[in-house]
Short mmCIF file of C-alpha atoms (C1' of nucleotides) in Angstrom, two decimals:
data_model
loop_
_atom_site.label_atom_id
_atom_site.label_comp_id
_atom_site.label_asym_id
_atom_site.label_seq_id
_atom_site.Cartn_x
_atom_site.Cartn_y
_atom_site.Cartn_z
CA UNK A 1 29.04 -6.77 26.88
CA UNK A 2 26.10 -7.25 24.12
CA UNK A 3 22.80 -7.71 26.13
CA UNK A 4 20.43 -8.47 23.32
CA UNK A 5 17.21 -6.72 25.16
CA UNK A 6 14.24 -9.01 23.49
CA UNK A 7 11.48 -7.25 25.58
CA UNK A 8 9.23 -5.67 23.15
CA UNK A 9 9.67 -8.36 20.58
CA UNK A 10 7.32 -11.16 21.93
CA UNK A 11 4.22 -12.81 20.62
CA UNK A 12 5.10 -11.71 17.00
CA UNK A 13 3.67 -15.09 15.73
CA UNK A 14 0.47 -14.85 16.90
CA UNK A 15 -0.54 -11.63 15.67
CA UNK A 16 -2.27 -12.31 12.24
CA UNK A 17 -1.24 -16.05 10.37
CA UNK A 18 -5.15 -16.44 10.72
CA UNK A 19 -6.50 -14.40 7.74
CA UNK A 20 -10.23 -14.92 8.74
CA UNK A 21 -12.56 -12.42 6.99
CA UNK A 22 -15.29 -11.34 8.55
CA UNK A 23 -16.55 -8.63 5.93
CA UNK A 24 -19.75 -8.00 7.91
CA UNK A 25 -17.17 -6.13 10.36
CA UNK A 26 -14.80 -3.26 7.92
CA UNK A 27 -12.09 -2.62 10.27
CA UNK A 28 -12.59 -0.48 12.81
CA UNK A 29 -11.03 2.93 11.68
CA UNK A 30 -9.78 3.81 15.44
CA UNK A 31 -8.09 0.45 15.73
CA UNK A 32 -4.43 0.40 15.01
CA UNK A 33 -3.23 -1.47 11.98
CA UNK A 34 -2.55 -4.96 11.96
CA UNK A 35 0.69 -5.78 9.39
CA UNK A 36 -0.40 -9.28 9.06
CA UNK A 37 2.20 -11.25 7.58
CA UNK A 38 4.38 -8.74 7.15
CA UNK A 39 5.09 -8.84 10.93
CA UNK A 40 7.68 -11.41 10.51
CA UNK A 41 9.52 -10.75 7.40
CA UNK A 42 12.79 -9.33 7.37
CA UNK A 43 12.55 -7.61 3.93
CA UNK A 44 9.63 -5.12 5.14
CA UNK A 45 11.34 -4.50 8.36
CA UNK A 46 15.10 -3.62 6.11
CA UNK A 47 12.84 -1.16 3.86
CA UNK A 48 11.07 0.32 6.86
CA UNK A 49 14.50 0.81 8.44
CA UNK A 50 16.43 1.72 4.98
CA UNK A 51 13.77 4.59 4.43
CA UNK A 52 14.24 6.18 7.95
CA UNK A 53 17.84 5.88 7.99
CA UNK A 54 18.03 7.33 4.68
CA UNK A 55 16.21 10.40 5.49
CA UNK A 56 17.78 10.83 8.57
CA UNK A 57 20.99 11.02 6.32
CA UNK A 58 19.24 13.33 3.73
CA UNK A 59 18.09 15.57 6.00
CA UNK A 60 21.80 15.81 7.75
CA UNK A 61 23.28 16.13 4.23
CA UNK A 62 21.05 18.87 3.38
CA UNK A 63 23.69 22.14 3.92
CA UNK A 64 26.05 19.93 1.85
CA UNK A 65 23.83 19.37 -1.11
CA UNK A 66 24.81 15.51 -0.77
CA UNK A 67 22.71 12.46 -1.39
CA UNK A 68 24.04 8.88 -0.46
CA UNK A 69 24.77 7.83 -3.73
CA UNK A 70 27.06 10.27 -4.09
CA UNK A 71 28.68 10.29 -0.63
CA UNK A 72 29.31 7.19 -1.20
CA UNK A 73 31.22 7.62 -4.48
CA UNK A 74 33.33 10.36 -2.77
CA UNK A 75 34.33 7.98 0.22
CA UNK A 76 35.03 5.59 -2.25
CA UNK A 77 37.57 7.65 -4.32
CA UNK A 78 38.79 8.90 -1.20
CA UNK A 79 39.74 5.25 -0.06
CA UNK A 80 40.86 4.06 -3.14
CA UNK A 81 42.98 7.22 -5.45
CA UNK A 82 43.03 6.55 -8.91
CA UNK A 83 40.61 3.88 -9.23
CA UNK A 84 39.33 3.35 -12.41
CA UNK A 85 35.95 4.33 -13.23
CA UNK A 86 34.45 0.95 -13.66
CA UNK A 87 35.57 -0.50 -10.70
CA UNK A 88 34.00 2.52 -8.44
CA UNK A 89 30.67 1.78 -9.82
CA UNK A 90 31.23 -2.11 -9.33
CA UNK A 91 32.04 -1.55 -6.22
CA UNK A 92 29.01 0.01 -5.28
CA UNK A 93 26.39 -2.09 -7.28
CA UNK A 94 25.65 1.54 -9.68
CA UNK A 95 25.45 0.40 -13.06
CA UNK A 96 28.01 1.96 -15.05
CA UNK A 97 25.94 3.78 -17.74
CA UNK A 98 24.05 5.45 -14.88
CA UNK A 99 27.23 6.21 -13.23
CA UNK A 100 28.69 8.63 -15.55
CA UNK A 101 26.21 11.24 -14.99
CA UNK A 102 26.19 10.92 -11.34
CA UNK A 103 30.23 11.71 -11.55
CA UNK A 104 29.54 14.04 -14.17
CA UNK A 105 27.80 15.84 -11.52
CA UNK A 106 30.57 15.77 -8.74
CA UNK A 107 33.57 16.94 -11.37
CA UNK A 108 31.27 19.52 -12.15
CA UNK A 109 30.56 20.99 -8.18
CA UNK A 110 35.20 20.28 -8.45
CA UNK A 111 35.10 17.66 -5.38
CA UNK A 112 36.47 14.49 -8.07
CA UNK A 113 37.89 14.78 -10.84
CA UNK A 114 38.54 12.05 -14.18
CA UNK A 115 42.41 12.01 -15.04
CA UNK A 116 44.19 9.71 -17.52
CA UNK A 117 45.05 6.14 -16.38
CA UNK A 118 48.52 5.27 -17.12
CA UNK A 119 48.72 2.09 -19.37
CA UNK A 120 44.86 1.90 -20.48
CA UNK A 121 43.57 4.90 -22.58
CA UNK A 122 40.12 3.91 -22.18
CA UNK A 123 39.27 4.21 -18.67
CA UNK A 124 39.65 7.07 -16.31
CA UNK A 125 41.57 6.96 -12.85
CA UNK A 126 39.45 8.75 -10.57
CA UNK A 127 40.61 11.11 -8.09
CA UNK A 128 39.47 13.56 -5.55
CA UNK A 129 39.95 17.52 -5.76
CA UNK A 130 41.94 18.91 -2.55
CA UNK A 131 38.50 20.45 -2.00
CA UNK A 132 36.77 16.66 -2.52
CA UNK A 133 39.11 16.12 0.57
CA UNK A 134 38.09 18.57 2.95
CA UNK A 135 34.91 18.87 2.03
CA UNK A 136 33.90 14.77 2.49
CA UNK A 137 35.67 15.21 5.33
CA UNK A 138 33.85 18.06 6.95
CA UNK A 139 30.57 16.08 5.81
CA UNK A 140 31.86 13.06 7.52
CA UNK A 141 32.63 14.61 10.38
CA UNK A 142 29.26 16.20 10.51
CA UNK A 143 27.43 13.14 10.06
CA UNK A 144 29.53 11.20 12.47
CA UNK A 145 27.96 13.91 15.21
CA UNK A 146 24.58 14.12 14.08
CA UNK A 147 23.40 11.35 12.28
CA UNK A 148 25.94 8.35 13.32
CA UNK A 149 25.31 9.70 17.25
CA UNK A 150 21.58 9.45 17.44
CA UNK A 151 21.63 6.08 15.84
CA UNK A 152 23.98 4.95 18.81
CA UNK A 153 21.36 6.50 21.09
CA UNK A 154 18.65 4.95 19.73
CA UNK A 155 20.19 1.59 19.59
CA UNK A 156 23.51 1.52 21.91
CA UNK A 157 26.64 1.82 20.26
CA UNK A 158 27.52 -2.10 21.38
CA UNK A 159 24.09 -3.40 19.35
CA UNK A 160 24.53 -1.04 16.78
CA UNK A 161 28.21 -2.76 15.69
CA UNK A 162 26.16 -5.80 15.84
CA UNK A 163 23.68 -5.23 13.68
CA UNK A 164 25.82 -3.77 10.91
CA UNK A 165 27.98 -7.39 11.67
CA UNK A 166 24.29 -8.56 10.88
CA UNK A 167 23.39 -6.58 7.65
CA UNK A 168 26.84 -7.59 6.11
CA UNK A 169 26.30 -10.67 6.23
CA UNK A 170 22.95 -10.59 4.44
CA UNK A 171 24.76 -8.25 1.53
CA UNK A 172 26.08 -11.93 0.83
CA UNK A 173 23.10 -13.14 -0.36
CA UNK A 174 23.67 -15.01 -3.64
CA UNK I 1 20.53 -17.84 24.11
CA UNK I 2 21.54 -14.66 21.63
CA UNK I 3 25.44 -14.42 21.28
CA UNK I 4 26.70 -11.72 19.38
CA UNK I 5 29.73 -12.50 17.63
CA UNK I 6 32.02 -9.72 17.00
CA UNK I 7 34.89 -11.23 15.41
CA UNK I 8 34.88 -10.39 12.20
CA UNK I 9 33.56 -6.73 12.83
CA UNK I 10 36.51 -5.31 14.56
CA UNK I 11 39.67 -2.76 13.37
CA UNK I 12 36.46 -0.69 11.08
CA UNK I 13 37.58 2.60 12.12
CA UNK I 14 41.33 1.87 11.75
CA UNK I 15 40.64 0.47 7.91
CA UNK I 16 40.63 4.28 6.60
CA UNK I 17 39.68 7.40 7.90
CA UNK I 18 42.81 8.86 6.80
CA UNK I 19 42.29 9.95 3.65
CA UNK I 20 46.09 10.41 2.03
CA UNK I 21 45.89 10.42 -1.57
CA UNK I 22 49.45 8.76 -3.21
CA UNK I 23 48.49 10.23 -6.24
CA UNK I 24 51.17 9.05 -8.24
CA UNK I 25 50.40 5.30 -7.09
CA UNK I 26 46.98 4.63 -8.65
CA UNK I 27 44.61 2.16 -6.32
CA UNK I 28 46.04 -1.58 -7.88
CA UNK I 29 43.98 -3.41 -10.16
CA UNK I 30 44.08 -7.01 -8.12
CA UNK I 31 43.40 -5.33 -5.08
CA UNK I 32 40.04 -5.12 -2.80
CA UNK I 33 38.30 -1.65 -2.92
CA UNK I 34 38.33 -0.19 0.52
CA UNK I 35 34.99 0.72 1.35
CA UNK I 36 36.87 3.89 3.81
CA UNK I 37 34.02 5.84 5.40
CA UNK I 38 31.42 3.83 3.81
CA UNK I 39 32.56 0.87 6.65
CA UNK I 40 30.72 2.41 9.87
CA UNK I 41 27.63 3.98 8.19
CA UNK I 42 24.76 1.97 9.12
CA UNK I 43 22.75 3.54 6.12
CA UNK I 44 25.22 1.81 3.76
CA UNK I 45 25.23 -1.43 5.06
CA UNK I 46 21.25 -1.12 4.96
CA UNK I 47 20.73 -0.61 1.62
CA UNK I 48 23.17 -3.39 0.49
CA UNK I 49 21.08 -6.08 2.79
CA UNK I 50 18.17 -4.40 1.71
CA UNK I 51 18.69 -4.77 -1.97
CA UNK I 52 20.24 -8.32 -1.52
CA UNK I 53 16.79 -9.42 0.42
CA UNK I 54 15.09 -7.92 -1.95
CA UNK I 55 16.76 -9.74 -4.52
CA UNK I 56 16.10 -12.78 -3.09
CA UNK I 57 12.13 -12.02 -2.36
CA UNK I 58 11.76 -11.16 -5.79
CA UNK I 59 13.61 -14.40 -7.48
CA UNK I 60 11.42 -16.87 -4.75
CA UNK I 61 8.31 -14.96 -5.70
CA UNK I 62 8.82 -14.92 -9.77
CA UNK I 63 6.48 -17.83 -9.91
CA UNK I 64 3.84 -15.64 -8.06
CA UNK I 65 4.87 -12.89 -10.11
CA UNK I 66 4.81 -10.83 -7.03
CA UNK I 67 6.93 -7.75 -5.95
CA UNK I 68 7.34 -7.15 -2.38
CA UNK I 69 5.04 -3.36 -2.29
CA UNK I 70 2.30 -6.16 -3.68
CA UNK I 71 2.77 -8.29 -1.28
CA UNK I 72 2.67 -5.90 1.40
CA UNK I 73 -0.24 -4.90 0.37
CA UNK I 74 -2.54 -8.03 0.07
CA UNK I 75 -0.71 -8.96 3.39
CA UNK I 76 -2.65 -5.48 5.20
CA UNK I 77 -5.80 -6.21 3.30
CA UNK I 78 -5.89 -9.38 4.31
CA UNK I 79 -4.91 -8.61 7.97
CA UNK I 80 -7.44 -5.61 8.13
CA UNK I 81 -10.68 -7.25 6.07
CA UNK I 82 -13.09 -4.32 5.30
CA UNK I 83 -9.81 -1.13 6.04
CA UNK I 84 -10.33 1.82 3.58
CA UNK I 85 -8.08 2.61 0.41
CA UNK I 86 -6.01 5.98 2.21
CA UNK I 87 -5.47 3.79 5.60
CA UNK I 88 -3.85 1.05 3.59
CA UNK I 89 -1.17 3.13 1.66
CA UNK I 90 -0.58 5.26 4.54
CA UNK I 91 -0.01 2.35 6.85
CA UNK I 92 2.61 1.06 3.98
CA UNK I 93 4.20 4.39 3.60
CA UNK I 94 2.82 4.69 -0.09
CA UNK I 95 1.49 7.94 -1.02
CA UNK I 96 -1.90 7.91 -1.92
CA UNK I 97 -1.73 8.64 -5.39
CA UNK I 98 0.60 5.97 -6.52
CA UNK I 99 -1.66 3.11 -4.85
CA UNK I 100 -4.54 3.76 -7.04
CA UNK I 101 -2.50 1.62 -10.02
CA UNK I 102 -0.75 -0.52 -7.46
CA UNK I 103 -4.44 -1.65 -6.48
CA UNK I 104 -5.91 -1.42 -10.17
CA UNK I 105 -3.09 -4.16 -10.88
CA UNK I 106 -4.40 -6.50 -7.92
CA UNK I 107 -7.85 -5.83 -9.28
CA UNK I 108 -6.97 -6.61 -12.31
CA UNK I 109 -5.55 -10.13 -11.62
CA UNK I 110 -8.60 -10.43 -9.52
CA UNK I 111 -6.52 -10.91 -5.81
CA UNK I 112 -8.33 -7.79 -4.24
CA UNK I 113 -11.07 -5.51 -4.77
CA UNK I 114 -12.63 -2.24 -4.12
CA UNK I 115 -16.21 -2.52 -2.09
CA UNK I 116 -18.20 0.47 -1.01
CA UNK I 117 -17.75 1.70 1.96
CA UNK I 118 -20.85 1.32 4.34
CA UNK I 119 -21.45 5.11 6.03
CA UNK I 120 -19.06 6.96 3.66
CA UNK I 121 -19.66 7.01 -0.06
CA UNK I 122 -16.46 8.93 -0.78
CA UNK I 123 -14.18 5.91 0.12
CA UNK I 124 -13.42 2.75 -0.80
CA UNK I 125 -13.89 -0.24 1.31
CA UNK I 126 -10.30 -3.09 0.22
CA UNK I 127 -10.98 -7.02 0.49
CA UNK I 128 -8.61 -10.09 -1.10
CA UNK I 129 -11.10 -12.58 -3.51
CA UNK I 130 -11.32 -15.69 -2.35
CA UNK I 131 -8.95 -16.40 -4.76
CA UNK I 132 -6.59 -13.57 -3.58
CA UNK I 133 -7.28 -15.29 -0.42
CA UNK I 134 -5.46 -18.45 -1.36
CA UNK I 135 -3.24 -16.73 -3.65
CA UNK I 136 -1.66 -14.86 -0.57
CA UNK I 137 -2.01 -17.44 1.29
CA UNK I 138 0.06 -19.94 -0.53
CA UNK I 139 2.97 -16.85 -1.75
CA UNK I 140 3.07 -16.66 2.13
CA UNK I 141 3.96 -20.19 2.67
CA UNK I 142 6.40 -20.77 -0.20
CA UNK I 143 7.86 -17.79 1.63
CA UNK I 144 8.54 -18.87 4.47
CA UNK I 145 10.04 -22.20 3.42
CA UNK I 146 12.40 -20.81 0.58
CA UNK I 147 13.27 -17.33 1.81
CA UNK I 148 12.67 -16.59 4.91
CA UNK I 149 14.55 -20.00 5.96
CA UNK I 150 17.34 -19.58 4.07
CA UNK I 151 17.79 -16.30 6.14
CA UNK I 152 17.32 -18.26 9.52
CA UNK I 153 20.21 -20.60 8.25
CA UNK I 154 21.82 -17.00 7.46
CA UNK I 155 22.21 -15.46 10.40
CA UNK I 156 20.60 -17.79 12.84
CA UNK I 157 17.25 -17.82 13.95
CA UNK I 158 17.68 -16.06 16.96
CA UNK I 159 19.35 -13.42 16.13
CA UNK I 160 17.53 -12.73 13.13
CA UNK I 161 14.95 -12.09 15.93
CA UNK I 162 17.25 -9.75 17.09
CA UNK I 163 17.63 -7.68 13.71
CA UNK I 164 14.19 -7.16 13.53
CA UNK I 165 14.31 -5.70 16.87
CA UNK I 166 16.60 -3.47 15.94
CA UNK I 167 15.17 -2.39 12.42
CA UNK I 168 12.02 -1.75 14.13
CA UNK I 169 13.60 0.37 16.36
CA UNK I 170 15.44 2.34 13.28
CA UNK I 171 11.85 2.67 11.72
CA UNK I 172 10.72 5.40 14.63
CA UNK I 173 13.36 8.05 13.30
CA UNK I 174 11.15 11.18 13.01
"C1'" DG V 1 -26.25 25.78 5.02
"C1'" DC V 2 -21.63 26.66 4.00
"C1'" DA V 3 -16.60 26.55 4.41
"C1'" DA V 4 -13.08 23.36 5.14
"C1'" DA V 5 -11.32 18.81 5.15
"C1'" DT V 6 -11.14 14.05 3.24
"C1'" DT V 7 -11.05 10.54 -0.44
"C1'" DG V 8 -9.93 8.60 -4.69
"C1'" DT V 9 -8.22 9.82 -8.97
"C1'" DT V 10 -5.48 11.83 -12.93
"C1'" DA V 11 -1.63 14.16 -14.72
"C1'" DT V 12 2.99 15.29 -14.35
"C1'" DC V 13 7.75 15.53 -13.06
"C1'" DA V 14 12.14 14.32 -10.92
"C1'" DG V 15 15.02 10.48 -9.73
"C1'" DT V 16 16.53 5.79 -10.12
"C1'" DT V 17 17.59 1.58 -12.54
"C1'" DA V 18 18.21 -1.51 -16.55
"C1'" DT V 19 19.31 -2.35 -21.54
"C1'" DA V 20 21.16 -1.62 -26.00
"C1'" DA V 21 24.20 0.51 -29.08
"C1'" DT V 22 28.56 2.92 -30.23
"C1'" DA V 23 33.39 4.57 -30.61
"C1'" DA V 24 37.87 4.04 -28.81
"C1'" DT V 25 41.07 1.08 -27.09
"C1'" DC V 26 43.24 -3.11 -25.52
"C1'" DA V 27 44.54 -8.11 -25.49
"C1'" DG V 28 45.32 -12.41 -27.36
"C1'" DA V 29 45.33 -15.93 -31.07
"C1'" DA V 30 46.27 -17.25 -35.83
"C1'" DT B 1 51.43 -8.46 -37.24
"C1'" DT B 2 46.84 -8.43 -38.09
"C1'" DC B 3 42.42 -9.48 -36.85
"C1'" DT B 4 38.85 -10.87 -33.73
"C1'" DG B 5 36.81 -10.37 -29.50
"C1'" DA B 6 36.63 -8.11 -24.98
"C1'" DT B 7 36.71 -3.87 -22.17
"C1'" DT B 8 35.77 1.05 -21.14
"C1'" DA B 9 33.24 5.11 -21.12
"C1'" DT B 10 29.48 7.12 -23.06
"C1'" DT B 11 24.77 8.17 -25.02
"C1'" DA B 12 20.07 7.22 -25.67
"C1'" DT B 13 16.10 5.14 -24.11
"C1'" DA B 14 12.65 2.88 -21.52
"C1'" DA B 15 10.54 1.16 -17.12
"C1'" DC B 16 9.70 2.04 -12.56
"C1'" DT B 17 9.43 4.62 -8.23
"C1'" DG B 18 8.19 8.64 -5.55
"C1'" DA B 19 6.39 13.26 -4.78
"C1'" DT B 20 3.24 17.22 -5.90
"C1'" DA B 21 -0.64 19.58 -7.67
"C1'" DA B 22 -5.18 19.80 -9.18
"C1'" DC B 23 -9.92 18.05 -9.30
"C1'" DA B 24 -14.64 16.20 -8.36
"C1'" DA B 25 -17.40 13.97 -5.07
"C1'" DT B 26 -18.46 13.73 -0.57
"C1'" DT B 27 -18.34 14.39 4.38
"C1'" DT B 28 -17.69 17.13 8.61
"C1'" DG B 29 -17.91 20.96 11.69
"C1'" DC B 30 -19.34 25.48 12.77
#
DNA sequence: GCAAATTGTTATCAGTTATAATAATCAGAA
DNA sequence: TTCTGATTATTATAACTGATAACAATTTGC
């Protein structure tokens, strides 16, 4: 069902490794640039691929005035009602300190909102607003046919499931 | 030779998508935070491999006292001997302006330096020192053995081929 | 020869990320 | 129960990244 398609991928090793300088001969300024070592490391292609994806996203997001951070909170929330505030920004690697403005933000545009938490006085059980609701879903919905879609074009839908099998399991990393 | 294994990955889209808030049932502390719509982005589950990889480049290369947009670019200079300042930070996606202390850093520690430019006196002309040279050379290596392996044994080798396939691909959005 | 573009640089600003400190509250041990 | 230590949200702050604008020197094209 999966046909990994290695075609384009070939002779990645040989590119550069030799770092022979020859500073009689500047690079040629027509040439294309050679990435050298950076050819075969996975942490330059995942930035490369983090920064298009991400604008793609911001671009997507832009009639909903919605960056990924804080799509991300929403769908969170969403997921999980009443979750305490500490455990939302855990959840997503945020820091906690630099969390508070960032929901500060979303109470204020009324899509979440901080309510008591029954039992502990000190931390706040998040919640969405009825118009959180409809309005994370209209933005999921939206990126599901724009952004989501093209990705599956540009990749297949079958390697696409694969890869994000993939990128999971590098989250794990220590 | 590349089999994509797809068991874990399945039952994403029934996991959440309905978002029905209990409100008067407050998400349980011992339980797992459902990731709901955060599950099939692909943007998502790049940034968390990206900032685990990261993670990971950064510890191996504390000894080096390296970051990776340092690494990247000694790894062009050295790849492209003689290649002018702009050509560099556009190639890496770094806007001019912000490379001129990103290269006063490496010219600092003596690993690169700025040479005239034969034919145009307006630019300069980027080289690694010998030592930079070496330096790269051996950050390279180390690398290889510590991180880049440990990602083979990861996700195996082959299909870490794969992934880079595939974040290439992402890299050509617009 | 002159207007427009390029190159490196500085200054600046918004956004992100990490740390420390603080007040309120909770939990557990003496 | 009281007291000590941990947790929670918050503020303030600093470091770092990324983008923009302005500028001088230089090159290019008409």
């Amino acid at each position: 069902m999966i046909k990994p398609k290695q075609k384009s991928v070939s002779g990645r090793q040989a590119s550069s490794a030799q770092v022979a300088d020859d500073e009689a001969s500047p690079a040629a300024a027509g040439t294309e640039v050679d990435l050298g070592y950076l050819n075969g490391l996975l942490g330059y292609a995942l930035r490369r691929a983090q920064l298009a994806v991400f604008q793609d996203f911001i671009q997507n997001m832009k009639d909903f005035d919605l960056r990924p951070a804080q799509f991300s909170v929403l769908a969170i929330i969403a997921a999980n009602p009443g979750l305490k505030q500490s455990r939302v920004s855990e959840a997503l690697g945020i820091n906690r300190a630099n969390f508070v403005a960032l929901l500060d933000e979303l109470e204020k545009r009324k899509l979440a909102r901080r309510a008591a938490s029954p039992g502990d006085r000190r931390s706040n059980a998040l919640y969405l607003t009825p118009k959180g609701e409809s309005f994370l879903a209209e933005a999921y919905r939206h990126l599901q046919i724009h952004h989501e879609r093209r990705l599956d074009e540009l990749l297949g839908s079958a390697d696409k499931q694969f890869l994000l099998s993939l990128l999971r399991k590098l989250s794990t990393l220590s």
